[in-house]
Amino acid sequence: PDIRLRIGTALLEGNVIEQDVPAAFDLLSQALSGFYRRRKTDPFVKGLIASAKDLIVKAEAILDNEVGSSSPVTQEPVNETTGTIHIVPDGIAETGAEAVVNAANSHLRHGTGVCDAVFKAAGPRRLQAACNSIGRCETGDAVVTPAFDLPGANIIIHAVGPKWNEEDKAPELLYNAYIRALQQAKNNGCRTIAFPLISNGVYGCPLEKAWQVGLSACTDFLSANPSYPLEIRFAVPNQEKRQVGEDMLRALHFGKEK
């Protein structure tokens, strides 16, 4: 990442030519991801992260001027789409989305963390009865129940992510869980969907990987469904976790953050 930061900086210094800016942006984004994998409490690493962020903003500004845009966080991807991605500080049960994704276990039982919040907000007895009628959901898949008392929601999508150290194909299964949830939202006519960071936490997926897979799946889905106006919200109350996602989202040049 240090070398990428230096090269990206060099491309943005002096006489910037149009061809250099996208290359600089890519290098700086890669550098930022690399720095996040280091000890972020180290003052030196924190300085590198700050430098990379500042230079990414500079590259965005240049790119925005080329396309006549003044808002880097609302840029559209290469394949135009009507969908957007937001990162919000709400709890998963507080987003008001039409489809709320529960980080479910394969037995669809009332669990802890996100699962506990969803069950309590929806009404645990009725939601558990609905889950019992389905019985089971395989890892990497997603099933739908009514939302019951969950505020603003029409459906709950129970997506089962992998336990990170127990699955041979954990990244692929996590990606599939997001895609299946998004397909379920579309199949049920939902225009807004709220996700937690599936598999992060007790299931052991590292934070940066959880964001990388989740955002990749969402951008891929929106690119594959350009005419479907789906608003995707990642509900992440923790500020530090949210910041990592916001930086990655900005680097992807997709959607906007709140």
GROMACS .gro file of C-alpha atoms in nm:
model
  258
    1PRO     CA    1   0.000   0.000   0.000
    2ASP     CA    2   0.291   0.239   0.065
    3ILE     CA    3   0.410   0.210  -0.294
    4ARG     CA    4   0.058   0.252  -0.431
    5LEU     CA    5   0.018   0.565  -0.218
    6ARG     CA    6   0.342   0.711  -0.357
    7ILE     CA    7   0.254   0.632  -0.718
    8GLY     CA    8  -0.100   0.763  -0.677
    9THR     CA    9   0.035   1.082  -0.522
   10ALA     CA   10   0.284   1.127  -0.804
   11LEU     CA   11   0.011   1.089  -1.064
   12LEU     CA   12  -0.189   1.367  -0.900
   13GLU     CA   13   0.103   1.606  -0.854
   14GLY     CA   14   0.224   1.851  -1.114
   15ASN     CA   15   0.058   1.849  -1.456
   16VAL     CA   16  -0.233   1.611  -1.420
   17ILE     CA   17  -0.350   1.458  -1.745
   18GLU     CA   18  -0.690   1.298  -1.790
   19GLN     CA   19  -0.556   0.943  -1.830
   20ASP     CA   20  -0.369   0.960  -1.499
   21VAL     CA   21  -0.665   1.034  -1.272
   22PRO     CA   22  -0.854   0.700  -1.288
   23ALA     CA   23  -0.526   0.513  -1.239
   24ALA     CA   24  -0.442   0.734  -0.941
   25PHE     CA   25  -0.787   0.679  -0.792
   26ASP     CA   26  -0.756   0.300  -0.823
   27LEU     CA   27  -0.409   0.297  -0.668
   28LEU     CA   28  -0.514   0.520  -0.379
   29SER     CA   29  -0.823   0.308  -0.312
   30GLN     CA   30  -0.607  -0.005  -0.303
   31ALA     CA   31  -0.364   0.172  -0.071
   32LEU     CA   32  -0.645   0.273   0.165
   33SER     CA   33  -0.771  -0.085   0.187
   34GLY     CA   34  -0.417  -0.202   0.261
   35PHE     CA   35  -0.369   0.051   0.540
   36TYR     CA   36  -0.695  -0.056   0.704
   37ARG     CA   37  -0.553  -0.405   0.741
   38ARG     CA   38  -0.274  -0.267   0.958
   39ARG     CA   39  -0.290  -0.152   1.319
   40LYS     CA   40  -0.507   0.158   1.288
   41THR     CA   41  -0.404   0.268   1.640
   42ASP     CA   42  -0.049   0.329   1.517
   43PRO     CA   43  -0.012   0.708   1.464
   44PHE     CA   44   0.198   0.651   1.151
   45VAL     CA   45  -0.067   0.425   0.995
   46LYS     CA   46  -0.340   0.672   1.093
   47GLY     CA   47  -0.144   0.941   0.910
   48LEU     CA   48  -0.120   0.724   0.598
   49ILE     CA   49  -0.496   0.659   0.608
   50ALA     CA   50  -0.563   1.033   0.636
   51SER     CA   51  -0.328   1.106   0.344
   52ALA     CA   52  -0.492   0.842   0.126
   53LYS     CA   53  -0.839   0.978   0.206
   54ASP     CA   54  -0.736   1.335   0.122
   55LEU     CA   55  -0.586   1.228  -0.209
   56ILE     CA   56  -0.894   1.019  -0.298
   57VAL     CA   57  -1.109   1.328  -0.239
   58LYS     CA   58  -0.875   1.525  -0.468
   59ALA     CA   59  -0.900   1.260  -0.738
   60GLU     CA   60  -1.279   1.255  -0.702
   61ALA     CA   61  -1.292   1.633  -0.742
   62ILE     CA   62  -1.092   1.613  -1.065
   63LEU     CA   63  -1.313   1.334  -1.197
   64ASP     CA   64  -1.625   1.529  -1.097
   65ASN     CA   65  -1.507   1.835  -1.289
   66GLU     CA   66  -1.457   1.621  -1.595
   67VAL     CA   67  -1.819   1.499  -1.586
   68GLY     CA   68  -1.971   1.817  -1.448
   69SER     CA   69  -2.064   1.675  -1.109
   70SER     CA   70  -2.013   1.842  -0.773
   71SER     CA   71  -2.104   1.556  -0.539
   72PRO     CA   72  -1.856   1.267  -0.535
   73VAL     CA   73  -2.057   1.045  -0.301
   74THR     CA   74  -2.356   1.034  -0.539
   75GLN     CA   75  -2.169   0.930  -0.851
   76GLU     CA   76  -2.316   0.648  -1.054
   77PRO     CA   77  -2.116   0.336  -1.153
   78VAL     CA   78  -1.996   0.262  -1.505
   79ASN     CA   79  -2.314   0.065  -1.576
   80GLU     CA   80  -2.587   0.319  -1.502
   81THR     CA   81  -2.849   0.208  -1.253
   82THR     CA   82  -3.139   0.361  -1.067
   83GLY     CA   83  -3.041   0.182  -0.745
   84THR     CA   84  -2.838   0.334  -0.462
   85ILE     CA   85  -2.643   0.225  -0.156
   86HIS     CA   86  -2.649   0.410   0.176
   87ILE     CA   87  -2.475   0.352   0.507
   88VAL     CA   88  -2.687   0.465   0.801
   89PRO     CA   89  -2.625   0.480   1.178
   90ASP     CA   90  -2.957   0.316   1.264
   91GLY     CA   91  -3.014  -0.018   1.427
   92ILE     CA   92  -3.143  -0.284   1.189
   93ALA     CA   93  -3.497  -0.258   1.332
   94GLU     CA   94  -3.505   0.122   1.299
   95THR     CA   95  -3.440   0.182   0.928
   96GLY     CA   96  -3.802   0.191   0.807
   97ALA     CA   97  -3.708  -0.020   0.503
   98GLU     CA   98  -3.974  -0.228   0.332
   99ALA     CA   99  -3.749  -0.535   0.350
  100VAL     CA  100  -3.536  -0.589   0.660
  101VAL     CA  101  -3.263  -0.853   0.649
  102ASN     CA  102  -3.210  -1.068   0.954
  103ALA     CA  103  -2.867  -1.224   1.005
  104ALA     CA  104  -3.023  -1.562   1.061
  105ASN     CA  105  -2.899  -1.901   1.173
  106SER     CA  106  -2.976  -2.201   0.955
  107HIS     CA  107  -3.243  -2.328   1.199
  108LEU     CA  108  -3.421  -1.990   1.184
  109ARG     CA  109  -3.425  -1.968   1.563
  110HIS     CA  110  -3.440  -1.652   1.774
  111GLY     CA  111  -3.074  -1.567   1.825
  112THR     CA  112  -2.854  -1.290   1.963
  113GLY     CA  113  -2.736  -0.956   1.828
  114VAL     CA  114  -2.907  -0.850   1.504
  115CYS     CA  115  -3.130  -1.157   1.512
  116ASP     CA  116  -3.248  -1.072   1.864
  117ALA     CA  117  -3.324  -0.712   1.764
  118VAL     CA  118  -3.529  -0.823   1.463
  119PHE     CA  119  -3.727  -1.083   1.657
  120LYS     CA  120  -3.805  -0.847   1.944
  121ALA     CA  121  -3.917  -0.567   1.712
  122ALA     CA  122  -4.134  -0.796   1.497
  123GLY     CA  123  -4.287  -0.987   1.788
  124PRO     CA  124  -4.087  -1.296   1.881
  125ARG     CA  125  -4.374  -1.542   1.919
  126ARG     CA  126  -4.535  -1.482   1.580
  127LEU     CA  127  -4.203  -1.448   1.398
  128GLN     CA  128  -4.075  -1.773   1.546
  129ALA     CA  129  -4.395  -1.948   1.442
  130ALA     CA  130  -4.349  -1.821   1.085
  131CYS     CA  131  -3.988  -1.939   1.085
  132ASN     CA  132  -4.091  -2.278   1.222
  133SER     CA  133  -4.328  -2.321   0.930
  134ILE     CA  134  -4.029  -2.285   0.695
  135GLY     CA  135  -3.806  -2.504   0.908
  136ARG     CA  136  -3.458  -2.439   0.780
  137CYS     CA  137  -3.249  -2.221   0.550
  138GLU     CA  138  -2.915  -2.333   0.410
  139THR     CA  139  -2.600  -2.123   0.443
  140GLY     CA  140  -2.578  -1.879   0.153
  141ASP     CA  141  -2.954  -1.872   0.103
  142ALA     CA  142  -3.238  -1.646   0.222
  143VAL     CA  143  -3.608  -1.700   0.301
  144VAL     CA  144  -3.898  -1.462   0.363
  145THR     CA  145  -4.149  -1.418   0.644
  146PRO     CA  146  -4.400  -1.142   0.720
  147ALA     CA  147  -4.260  -0.847   0.914
  148PHE     CA  148  -4.542  -0.850   1.172
  149ASP     CA  149  -4.480  -0.554   1.409
  150LEU     CA  150  -4.143  -0.445   1.267
  151PRO     CA  151  -4.188  -0.070   1.203
  152GLY     CA  152  -4.217   0.028   0.835
  153ALA     CA  153  -4.133  -0.319   0.704
  154ASN     CA  154  -4.341  -0.542   0.480
  155ILE     CA  155  -4.120  -0.850   0.496
  156ILE     CA  156  -3.824  -0.990   0.687
  157ILE     CA  157  -3.562  -1.166   0.479
  158HIS     CA  158  -3.370  -1.424   0.680
  159ALA     CA  159  -3.023  -1.453   0.520
  160VAL     CA  160  -2.784  -1.715   0.652
  161GLY     CA  161  -2.418  -1.617   0.632
  162PRO     CA  162  -2.128  -1.855   0.690
  163LYS     CA  163  -1.936  -1.911   1.011
  164TRP     CA  164  -1.607  -1.779   0.885
  165ASN     CA  165  -1.367  -2.040   1.020
  166GLU     CA  166  -1.597  -2.336   0.964
  167GLU     CA  167  -1.683  -2.302   0.594
  168ASP     CA  168  -1.445  -2.385   0.308
  169LYS     CA  169  -1.612  -2.137   0.072
  170ALA     CA  170  -1.706  -1.868   0.324
  171PRO     CA  171  -1.662  -1.563   0.093
  172GLU     CA  172  -1.869  -1.725  -0.182
  173LEU     CA  173  -2.143  -1.826   0.063
  174LEU     CA  174  -2.154  -1.478   0.213
  175TYR     CA  175  -2.180  -1.323  -0.134
  176ASN     CA  176  -2.462  -1.564  -0.219
  177ALA     CA  177  -2.651  -1.475   0.100
  178TYR     CA  178  -2.654  -1.108  -0.002
  179ILE     CA  179  -2.757  -1.185  -0.360
  180ARG     CA  180  -3.039  -1.416  -0.250
  181ALA     CA  181  -3.166  -1.152  -0.007
  182LEU     CA  182  -3.165  -0.891  -0.283
  183GLN     CA  183  -3.347  -1.126  -0.518
  184GLN     CA  184  -3.609  -1.189  -0.251
  185ALA     CA  185  -3.659  -0.814  -0.208
  186LYS     CA  186  -3.709  -0.771  -0.581
  187ASN     CA  187  -3.940  -1.073  -0.605
  188ASN     CA  188  -4.158  -0.917  -0.334
  189GLY     CA  189  -4.168  -0.574  -0.499
  190CYS     CA  190  -3.966  -0.394  -0.231
  191ARG     CA  191  -3.797  -0.066  -0.319
  192THR     CA  192  -3.594  -0.035   0.004
  193ILE     CA  193  -3.393  -0.301   0.186
  194ALA     CA  194  -3.185  -0.279   0.505
  195PHE     CA  195  -2.887  -0.505   0.571
  196PRO     CA  196  -2.673  -0.566   0.875
  197LEU     CA  197  -2.312  -0.670   0.819
  198ILE     CA  198  -2.384  -1.038   0.768
  199SER     CA  199  -2.135  -1.281   0.929
  200ASN     CA  200  -1.943  -1.001   1.103
  201GLY     CA  201  -1.937  -1.041   1.479
  202VAL     CA  202  -1.998  -1.382   1.636
  203TYR     CA  203  -1.968  -1.559   1.299
  204GLY     CA  204  -1.612  -1.431   1.274
  205CYS     CA  205  -1.592  -1.254   0.938
  206PRO     CA  206  -1.326  -0.978   0.956
  207LEU     CA  207  -1.468  -0.628   0.927
  208GLU     CA  208  -1.294  -0.529   0.604
  209LYS     CA  209  -1.390  -0.859   0.438
  210ALA     CA  210  -1.750  -0.826   0.553
  211TRP     CA  211  -1.772  -0.484   0.389
  212GLN     CA  212  -1.588  -0.593   0.075
  213VAL     CA  213  -1.817  -0.889   0.009
  214GLY     CA  214  -2.136  -0.707   0.107
  215LEU     CA  215  -2.069  -0.401  -0.108
  216SER     CA  216  -1.949  -0.613  -0.400
  217ALA     CA  217  -2.265  -0.822  -0.394
  218CYS     CA  218  -2.487  -0.513  -0.376
  219THR     CA  219  -2.310  -0.328  -0.657
  220ASP     CA  220  -2.316  -0.641  -0.873
  221PHE     CA  221  -2.688  -0.685  -0.814
  222LEU     CA  222  -2.769  -0.323  -0.897
  223SER     CA  223  -2.554  -0.336  -1.210
  224ALA     CA  224  -2.734  -0.652  -1.320
  225ASN     CA  225  -3.074  -0.489  -1.253
  226PRO     CA  226  -3.024  -0.133  -1.382
  227SER     CA  227  -3.392  -0.050  -1.422
  228TYR     CA  228  -3.494  -0.161  -1.072
  229PRO     CA  229  -3.496   0.139  -0.833
  230LEU     CA  230  -3.379  -0.038  -0.519
  231GLU     CA  231  -3.240   0.162  -0.229
  232ILE     CA  232  -2.999  -0.048  -0.022
  233ARG     CA  233  -2.927   0.060   0.335
  234PHE     CA  234  -2.653  -0.084   0.552
  235ALA     CA  235  -2.760  -0.033   0.914
  236VAL     CA  236  -2.441   0.003   1.117
  237PRO     CA  237  -2.469   0.188   1.450
  238ASN     CA  238  -2.098   0.153   1.533
  239GLN     CA  239  -1.912   0.460   1.404
  240GLU     CA  240  -1.576   0.289   1.348
  241LYS     CA  241  -1.734   0.006   1.151
  242ARG     CA  242  -1.942   0.255   0.956
  243GLN     CA  243  -1.633   0.460   0.866
  244VAL     CA  244  -1.461   0.160   0.710
  245GLY     CA  245  -1.769   0.097   0.496
  246GLU     CA  246  -1.803   0.462   0.396
  247ASP     CA  247  -1.443   0.470   0.278
  248MET     CA  248  -1.490   0.153   0.075
  249LEU     CA  249  -1.818   0.280  -0.068
  250ARG     CA  250  -1.654   0.605  -0.173
  251ALA     CA  251  -1.374   0.407  -0.335
  252LEU     CA  252  -1.631   0.208  -0.530
  253HIS     CA  253  -1.779   0.534  -0.666
  254PHE     CA  254  -2.127   0.406  -0.597
  255GLY     CA  255  -2.433   0.536  -0.418
  256LYS     CA  256  -2.413   0.784  -0.137
  257GLU     CA  257  -2.356   0.784   0.236
  258LYS     CA  258  -2.561   0.941   0.510
   0.00000   0.00000   0.00000
